[in-house]
């Protein structure tokens, strides 16, 4: 039953929701308007004569960038999750001397500003022959993903009761067997949490892309940022590009949001 | 499995360790190899490259990227005499003073409202408020470039329509206003995140405490200000650290939205580092600025990590 307090609460929440959604709405309306209509109408008014032209034009401009982003994002998400799963298992369930210190030292890696490594990273990737390549982007994102992925899996395995593993231990199973037969199959929720977190973070990245790639190897984030710099007058194309680049993350957010929220609550950091 | 999922939420960062036994006697070679190789690689990319960057900051360039000569602290002296460095530091400080309290304040308000609304409305509204946080800074910067557009942007045209008279502020073009426009948009992007953290904090308060206060005749206002919010301290600290680290290393959003302009009015440290290193190819100076940035971030993060790892041992 709604009393006065909750009615007012809902009113405020609804007004705020409109404010929060306003930028999204204006992206959508503008992306569907012709150049002429962008200039003639205000952005919050829906298009009177919706056109697909801006979306097609933006897609054409961003095609290569989207393919690049999709490739290194998928591979780096997969690799960093798998590595994190093994590391998290060992640091939680096997342990060794100083494993807590190792874990703490690794955790610092979650927070470091990538500006502090980006200049040497150019030299490292160049020397390794992977500068300006999808492979290079995959390696860099996988490596810098290891700390957060290890953290996600360590948390998960910390909560897994020892008793589940003990029966296997008594039977003399090796840690590898226990990992493969018991821990790995049980850890699917951790894989989803880590996977959606990594996919969205890597897809959203800008710094590595803008420094470590050029021309046709640039990720979608950099292509879109360049678009804003060069076609500022064509707001409909710019907003169409914004819409297209945001789409995969919005889809993940709407479908798997509750897993993404678990990742955010782990105290992880953006940027 | 849902129960397991719920259990792995934890905040602050590291809160407990199970009694786990030392199992190294059962050590398995494939797992050890993966662990060793990945740790060596990660530590090289993290600590090795940070060390390399620090070294670079004590050199001067010989014109080529690969040849440097030790030159003491001249790059740090350069920062001291670079007027844009001071502006950048001041702007980072402005982010700390306005963006952090703004995001925490609005986040608290949203969390309390969501809590009052209860389970029905909570999911839908929380999903809406958190949406901006899930997106790339390139996306949100692009959106706000259009929102703030002088002639056609939503902010000016909507305010004009609402007020019934011409209302035009040059949100991104006026050097006295641009930084505030940036901060406002960032609060929009982060407040859903702080609300999410605080809401999780509110949910962790035992029901019995709330009921006891209700029985004692506490009003809703008293309930939140006297009982709920004081207990959110660890959650506020955790959000504070996240926001602080962001306020120090903010880059992509500002790079895309204003690129430091108009003039140099919205420069921040990370943007200055990027410009000096990659536009003016002054790598040693860029490395010095990156080292300063790193030192600032680490002096926030390490105490927090130590604090929360000590907390879990108690």
XYZ file of C-alpha atoms in Angstrom, chain B:
314
model
C 24.471 -21.181 -6.284
C 22.738 -17.860 -5.863
C 23.658 -18.035 -2.178
C 27.312 -18.504 -3.087
C 27.095 -15.544 -5.406
C 25.761 -13.363 -2.650
C 28.546 -14.404 -0.368
C 31.372 -13.265 -2.525
C 30.463 -9.614 -2.261
C 32.944 -8.047 0.006
C 33.887 -4.577 1.037
C 36.343 -3.199 1.998
C 38.620 -4.893 -0.489
C 39.885 -7.861 1.485
C 37.931 -8.889 4.501
C 38.655 -12.395 5.504
C 40.569 -15.495 4.807
C 39.223 -18.964 5.450
C 41.096 -21.298 7.744
C 42.605 -22.964 4.596
C 45.355 -25.484 5.205
C 48.780 -25.388 3.714
C 48.576 -27.853 0.863
C 51.889 -27.216 -0.835
C 52.898 -30.833 -0.315
C 50.296 -31.758 -2.927
C 51.709 -29.114 -5.285
C 50.848 -29.594 -8.916
C 53.203 -28.655 -11.669
C 50.741 -27.296 -14.291
C 49.087 -24.923 -11.806
C 52.413 -23.766 -10.409
C 53.712 -23.000 -13.885
C 50.648 -20.904 -14.749
C 50.894 -19.063 -11.425
C 54.622 -18.399 -11.711
C 54.560 -17.271 -15.349
C 51.538 -15.031 -14.862
C 52.886 -13.501 -11.645
C 56.309 -12.823 -13.147
C 54.656 -11.248 -16.201
C 52.213 -9.179 -14.141
C 54.884 -7.994 -11.710
C 57.167 -7.090 -14.611
C 54.387 -5.098 -16.312
C 53.378 -3.433 -13.045
C 56.473 -2.934 -10.893
C 59.123 -3.373 -13.586
C 57.592 -0.745 -15.843
C 56.867 1.632 -12.960
C 60.528 1.363 -11.972
C 61.557 1.921 -15.586
C 59.318 4.978 -15.725
C 60.843 6.363 -12.519
C 64.337 5.857 -13.959
C 63.304 7.611 -17.134
C 62.111 10.587 -15.086
C 65.686 11.145 -13.867
C 67.124 11.373 -17.370
C 67.136 13.811 -20.209
C 66.329 12.865 -23.732
C 69.096 12.648 -26.308
C 66.628 13.160 -29.092
C 65.883 9.485 -29.630
C 63.335 7.482 -27.699
C 65.892 4.849 -26.771
C 68.857 6.945 -25.726
C 68.883 8.812 -22.463
C 71.422 10.237 -20.082
C 71.027 10.574 -16.317
C 70.261 14.140 -15.408
C 69.222 14.203 -11.756
C 65.982 15.943 -10.956
C 65.798 18.402 -13.848
C 62.451 16.960 -15.007
C 60.951 17.609 -11.583
C 62.351 21.148 -11.613
C 60.643 21.554 -14.979
C 57.316 20.657 -13.369
C 57.934 23.283 -10.699
C 58.286 25.987 -13.330
C 55.555 24.740 -15.687
C 52.508 27.023 -15.181
C 50.178 24.384 -16.649
C 51.425 21.933 -14.009
C 50.103 24.214 -11.293
C 46.791 24.692 -13.058
C 46.508 20.913 -13.457
C 47.226 20.269 -9.784
C 44.682 22.910 -8.818
C 42.076 21.259 -11.056
C 42.754 17.811 -9.570
C 42.254 19.435 -6.181
C 38.951 20.919 -7.395
C 37.848 17.431 -8.427
C 38.724 16.169 -4.954
C 36.852 19.004 -3.252
C 33.728 19.056 -5.430
C 33.420 15.798 -7.340
C 33.992 13.550 -4.286
C 31.523 15.200 -1.871
C 29.048 15.629 -4.747
C 29.164 11.954 -5.660
C 29.025 10.788 -2.038
C 26.208 13.184 -1.131
C 24.047 12.366 -4.131
C 24.856 8.676 -3.731
C 23.680 8.755 -0.111
C 20.471 10.499 -1.109
C 19.779 7.974 -3.881
C 20.602 5.037 -1.596
C 18.242 6.248 1.125
C 15.464 6.920 -1.393
C 15.970 3.484 -2.949
C 15.900 1.890 0.487
C 12.643 3.648 1.372
C 11.127 2.629 -1.954
C 11.897 -0.994 -1.104
C 12.387 -4.046 -3.251
C 9.762 -3.241 -5.893
C 11.161 -0.024 -7.260
C 14.718 -0.604 -6.177
C 15.928 -2.781 -9.040
C 14.486 -0.653 -11.825
C 15.691 2.681 -10.469
C 19.064 1.344 -9.427
C 19.522 -0.031 -12.940
C 18.806 3.415 -14.365
C 21.115 5.314 -12.000
C 24.000 2.887 -12.438
C 23.826 2.763 -16.240
C 26.202 5.732 -16.821
C 28.867 4.135 -14.623
C 29.030 1.014 -16.792
C 29.871 3.025 -19.900
C 33.190 4.116 -21.358
C 34.316 7.652 -20.558
C 34.521 8.183 -24.315
C 30.768 7.514 -24.513
C 29.812 9.733 -21.597
C 32.146 12.524 -22.747
C 30.637 12.368 -26.232
C 27.128 12.527 -24.744
C 27.965 15.528 -22.594
C 29.718 17.339 -25.427
C 26.316 17.265 -27.124
C 24.338 17.947 -23.916
C 26.443 21.055 -23.253
C 26.496 22.269 -26.887
C 25.986 26.029 -26.868
C 23.394 26.372 -29.635
C 21.684 22.988 -29.892
C 22.520 21.193 -26.631
C 19.842 19.730 -24.364
C 20.913 21.736 -21.324
C 20.541 25.163 -22.915
C 17.520 24.363 -25.097
C 15.674 22.644 -22.248
C 16.366 25.454 -19.799
C 15.220 27.958 -22.424
C 11.983 26.021 -22.954
C 11.378 25.608 -19.205
C 12.123 29.215 -18.320
C 10.334 30.631 -21.327
C 13.222 32.944 -22.134
C 16.617 32.600 -23.805
C 18.986 30.824 -21.440
C 22.431 30.285 -22.827
C 25.492 29.363 -20.864
C 28.690 28.481 -22.640
C 29.194 25.355 -20.554
C 32.341 24.135 -22.257
C 33.534 27.330 -23.934
C 33.812 29.599 -20.907
C 37.091 29.030 -19.034
C 35.423 30.014 -15.757
C 32.638 27.460 -16.154
C 34.109 24.504 -18.083
C 35.646 22.749 -15.050
C 32.319 22.863 -13.187
C 30.556 21.406 -16.244
C 33.089 18.566 -16.251
C 32.556 17.927 -12.526
C 28.755 17.970 -12.854
C 28.849 15.367 -15.615
C 31.243 13.199 -13.597
C 28.918 13.302 -10.594
C 26.162 12.114 -12.937
C 28.375 9.201 -13.990
C 29.596 8.157 -10.511
C 26.624 8.800 -8.194
C 24.895 5.589 -9.285
C 28.008 3.717 -8.237
C 28.202 5.356 -4.810
C 24.455 4.736 -4.374
C 25.016 1.048 -5.156
C 27.801 0.799 -2.560
C 25.806 2.628 0.124
C 22.683 0.606 -0.577
C 24.697 -2.583 -0.041
C 25.863 -1.017 3.226
C 22.315 -0.237 4.336
C 21.281 -3.818 3.548
C 24.054 -5.129 5.792
C 22.626 -3.399 8.873
C 20.755 -5.974 10.977
C 16.969 -5.689 10.702
C 16.692 -5.936 14.506
C 18.509 -2.616 14.984
C 16.152 -0.839 12.631
C 13.133 -2.356 14.325
C 14.428 -1.474 17.783
C 14.801 2.160 16.719
C 11.296 2.102 15.224
C 9.838 0.755 18.468
C 11.650 3.527 20.340
C 9.654 5.931 18.196
C 12.380 7.157 15.852
C 11.048 9.022 12.812
C 12.208 7.982 9.326
C 14.535 10.986 9.267
C 16.053 10.105 12.643
C 16.334 6.477 11.615
C 18.577 7.382 8.680
C 20.598 10.191 10.224
C 21.109 8.572 13.638
C 21.157 4.845 12.945
C 21.774 4.074 9.286
C 24.215 6.655 7.939
C 26.678 6.483 10.904
C 26.988 2.761 10.245
C 27.892 3.348 6.617
C 31.346 4.688 7.536
C 33.382 1.750 6.149
C 31.326 1.862 2.945
C 31.821 5.608 2.613
C 35.557 5.120 3.167
C 35.659 2.482 0.455
C 33.771 4.702 -2.014
C 35.971 7.623 -1.004
C 39.110 5.715 -1.960
C 37.650 4.768 -5.338
C 36.578 8.371 -6.017
C 39.893 9.760 -4.751
C 41.904 7.513 -7.060
C 39.678 8.568 -9.928
C 39.972 12.267 -9.046
C 43.748 11.921 -9.194
C 44.031 9.928 -12.400
C 41.050 11.303 -14.368
C 41.985 11.379 -18.026
C 39.826 9.963 -20.846
C 36.655 11.844 -19.952
C 38.382 15.224 -19.906
C 40.551 14.413 -22.921
C 37.458 13.745 -25.034
C 35.114 16.379 -23.576
C 37.343 19.476 -23.384
C 40.875 18.286 -24.187
C 41.977 20.593 -21.397
C 40.317 23.646 -22.932
C 39.259 26.296 -23.327
C 42.868 27.374 -23.130
C 44.316 25.265 -20.329
C 41.407 25.777 -17.931
C 40.453 22.101 -17.553
C 43.910 20.505 -17.608
C 44.502 17.765 -15.053
C 47.741 15.975 -14.211
C 47.116 12.876 -16.330
C 46.143 14.992 -19.335
C 49.242 17.167 -18.970
C 51.398 14.042 -18.785
C 49.778 12.736 -21.960
C 50.258 16.000 -23.866
C 53.854 16.518 -22.792
C 54.871 12.919 -23.457
C 53.004 12.161 -26.663
C 52.336 15.494 -28.375
C 55.558 17.234 -27.476
C 57.457 13.880 -27.285
C 59.171 14.971 -24.072
C 59.271 11.468 -22.609
C 61.468 12.143 -19.554
C 59.227 15.026 -18.480
C 56.134 12.901 -19.143
C 57.707 10.158 -17.032
C 58.308 12.635 -14.196
C 54.667 13.768 -14.300
C 53.547 10.121 -14.352
C 55.758 9.419 -11.339
C 54.184 12.309 -9.436
C 50.728 10.992 -10.344
C 51.673 7.467 -9.315
C 53.071 8.637 -5.967
C 49.840 10.473 -5.207
C 47.640 7.496 -6.090
C 49.782 5.015 -4.189
C 49.805 7.146 -1.036
C 46.021 6.785 -0.974
C 45.785 3.142 -2.018
C 48.518 1.438 0.011
C 47.367 2.683 3.447
C 43.844 1.622 2.521
C 44.931 -1.846 1.372
C 47.030 -2.320 4.520
C 44.175 -1.088 6.683
C 41.653 -3.446 5.131
C 44.044 -6.399 5.149
C 44.802 -5.763 8.827
C 41.073 -5.448 9.484
C 40.449 -8.942 8.189
C 43.014 -10.492 10.555
C 41.223 -9.250 13.634
